[in-house]
């Protein structure tokens, strides 16, 4: 192994600038003649906008311009698009009510933007925004997921019952037969709690219009700048795409919440031409709480049918998913395509049916959040599997062993084909690392101290590497899901790589450089990774769904291979050999079986100084690009085991051990992978134990709008994690990689809740399992 | 945050003068509560009177059978003080449990007590130990100092200069943290003092308060079991997102018992 090549624990190249405060985030960019925007946001969850009086605000110091929804609508601008069409069970399309970039007739959640004030300074903009007088007619709010479809009020006239769609997936009749003929059916009613993403860098944008070229530049904290540009130009503003450059510079975390095209940056681009000056907006933390797209928010009933041996014979899942007030960019596919297709989990359950009712509510839009649908699916599957084990009197490891899929490829009854995996291997390794055999002794010892110990499993699977474009298209995607990469070899043999993936915490500048350096046999410091700028990168679908290495990395590998192929032709010319006789290894082109060779850098120089060069057959230069569209999803999978100790007097849960054994396929940088796992586990544990987004059911006010009330996980909430891997290389990409960014957040919540319910001896406990909830559950047993 | 004028007086007298008669002026200590409130628009102070340049307001002195802590003494300094650790270890531990490192390096005891946040930690120590709050005008007994929700006995232009804590025979503080804010969801200070047993509770109601039933139980029998046997009523306790009144009432006895066991 090369010291900085594939498999090495290379420290992150980007950390130097991050840790020394030299990162360049959107808010760090200030342009000449900069102005600042503040949004007027609705304080009501649901209200008609009767009138907006901007006169007093407009007269305030420093105010440059004020725009309302009517001003924008008057220019014929439509609303934000939804990127995925979901059809109802009866084949009719989902309801897609307009999502104006500034609300026109009604405000539909607390924080909905109704006007924008642009001023010389941020303080002036905020002061004037407070002076904008909006006459609201307050309406009853719809804020509860489970009852939204029966609420009296309608969020949108176009969906009087607040239902966006009712979607079905799988063979309902087969599942009903399995349930009718089952030895036992386990049933569970569970809620997947709503979460607020909380990237450390709040959303921010800075939009500038250049008169001389009639073009725009948008700096924005975003995970996929090309998609942002495409959606904004083609679907909302009607600006020619080539006249807009979108730059997503350093981005301080996204977790999904920065995939989407939001109203704020769209308003800024629109307004930048009108005011003729650049406009900057950075969310303050409360705006982030109120207006970032939230995650999860499912209410589910699940039934698992079994035969007498605990083999699963059918599973039925009925879910109500809250999409919030408007359909955000991928809101419709998260609780459907990214959810129901994962309900087989790691098990050979022959029949599965899932029905999802998506509801509009007067809450912030809900969209993809680390895992996006797959954590929700895993929570359903792994909670019911553990419950089924308890109902059958089986060990939770044993019921999994009896039901694991063991032959690959395996076509699930919910539409995916798993290419490879070894679920037994991950489980057995986790069982060993967690010292499962020693649990009864530890439980007895804890009991002697008056504490309750429990242990819980979760054997998750996810579909990553999104996605074969044709498959996604058939399922309703309105975009492709390939990735693009470009490898630019400079005359000196140094390399700049341009990738359509975007790094906002993942460490691509290191991982991707390792891949390229390894393949080209050059030092990692000779490779730079560029991303996040539509003006530099040829195209990109961006980073989400743990797709960057599997899809974006593969595009780079394909471009590298083209470079090598061309290099061989140049080397053949220099070495006076046939193209087919040239081998490339460790950075050297060699005539096979001889010591005649020429190093990579010389070939590069020759490509740009083509004096001795086959100009009649070959173009000069050494610059290649590639688009890669995957042939299948990748299927990271693993087993997590959580052990908790609960103080029955206070209900406080301590995680005494958390073991995660994951199969991510081949691993490029184990240190970065472990970091991704640790971060994901922290997020999943946060969901299960701490984080709960609460809207008042009557008023629709967000009650958890600051860190005083929204509990983020902190280091001392977490144990030292025990992590391990088992590798089955992905069969359909050249690196054999699967993706690791979301696994921690997907696998951990059910493991933790299974451990708590095991410790207490209850069937369910709501997330977050706060001390009071746990204490009450203990009381209910007493 | 709104713009404000900053004064930096170098004596208590000029500080209180600058404050007198001005509704929109505030003393600024560590700023860990005041500035946050201003940023959130909950406080519209237009003049801040910074106390950090006034000599003699910070520091820890042993004084007979007590410890005197200057109003501008930072939480971190109380937590690290050898004298406090030796004489009232519970107080050092309490200071060390406040917020995070940054907050402890900025926040002050005077600011915390003057602010009288219902979930703050210091008020439990002040009331639980029967401390005396010294101001530029008078000495105020702990039992007379905390008046309600963010309310104290302080007049507008009254400045806390120090707090005197008598050394108890025994004392301990148990804090059950609010998982979000890390303030006290419930915090209980128990102490055996010259004036008798004192049990002060923070986090559970609109203001710090004493629990006479537990005090009485502990006066006869200083034991965890005695504290745990008391049933505290949930009446008047806070019910919010984080905990119900009933759960808080339950935690009071659990934490009181633990504090006694740790004392
Ligand atoms: C993230 C965070 C976490 C925190 N966690 C905790 C916690 O766990 N427990 C806890 O108890 N507290 C916590 N706090 C609050 C912290 O302890 C504050 O430091 C304290 O409440 C106020 O002290 P200060 O010196 O910062 O006062 P300031 O914020 O400067 O002032 C607070 C108020 O007191 C007044 N004041 C200040 N000094 C005097 C004086 N000498 N005389 C009269 N009036 C005065 C001011 O005018 C103002 O009204 C936290 C704060 C933050 C930001």
Coordinates of N, CA and C in Angstrom, one line a residue, chain A residues 68 94 108 120 153 163 166 224 330 361 429 484 498 555 569 620 649 725 734:
Chain A
X68 N -42.2 42.4 -1.8 CA -43.2 41.5 -1.2 C -43.5 40.4 -2.3
X94 N -49.6 13.4 -7.4 CA -49.6 14.1 -6.1 C -50.0 15.5 -6.3
X108 N -47.9 30.1 5.6 CA -48.3 28.7 5.9 C -47.5 28.0 7.0
X120 N -28.2 48.8 3.4 CA -26.8 49.0 3.4 C -26.0 48.1 4.4
X153 N -58.9 22.7 9.2 CA -58.3 23.7 8.3 C -57.6 23.0 7.2
X163 N -54.0 16.2 2.2 CA -53.3 15.0 1.7 C -52.6 15.3 0.4
X166 N -51.5 9.5 -1.5 CA -51.5 8.2 -0.8 C -50.9 7.2 -1.8
X224 N -25.2 21.0 -3.7 CA -25.1 20.6 -5.1 C -25.4 21.8 -6.0
X330 N -36.9 17.5 -2.6 CA -37.1 16.1 -2.7 C -38.0 15.5 -1.6
X361 N -48.9 20.2 6.5 CA -49.2 20.8 7.8 C -48.6 22.2 7.8
X429 N -19.5 -10.5 14.1 CA -18.4 -9.7 14.6 C -18.9 -8.7 15.6
X484 N -20.2 13.7 -12.6 CA -19.2 14.1 -13.6 C -17.9 14.3 -12.9
X498 N -11.6 18.0 -11.0 CA -12.9 18.7 -10.8 C -14.0 17.7 -10.6
X555 N -16.7 8.5 -11.4 CA -16.5 9.3 -12.5 C -15.0 9.8 -12.6
X569 N -0.5 6.0 -25.0 CA -0.2 6.3 -26.5 C 1.0 7.2 -26.6
X620 N -2.8 17.1 -28.7 CA -2.0 17.4 -27.5 C -2.8 17.6 -26.3
X649 N -34.3 5.8 39.3 CA -34.8 6.9 40.1 C -35.1 8.2 39.2
X725 N -15.3 -3.1 10.8 CA -15.8 -3.3 9.5 C -15.7 -4.7 9.0
X734 N -15.8 0.4 -10.0 CA -14.4 0.0 -10.0 C -13.7 0.1 -8.7

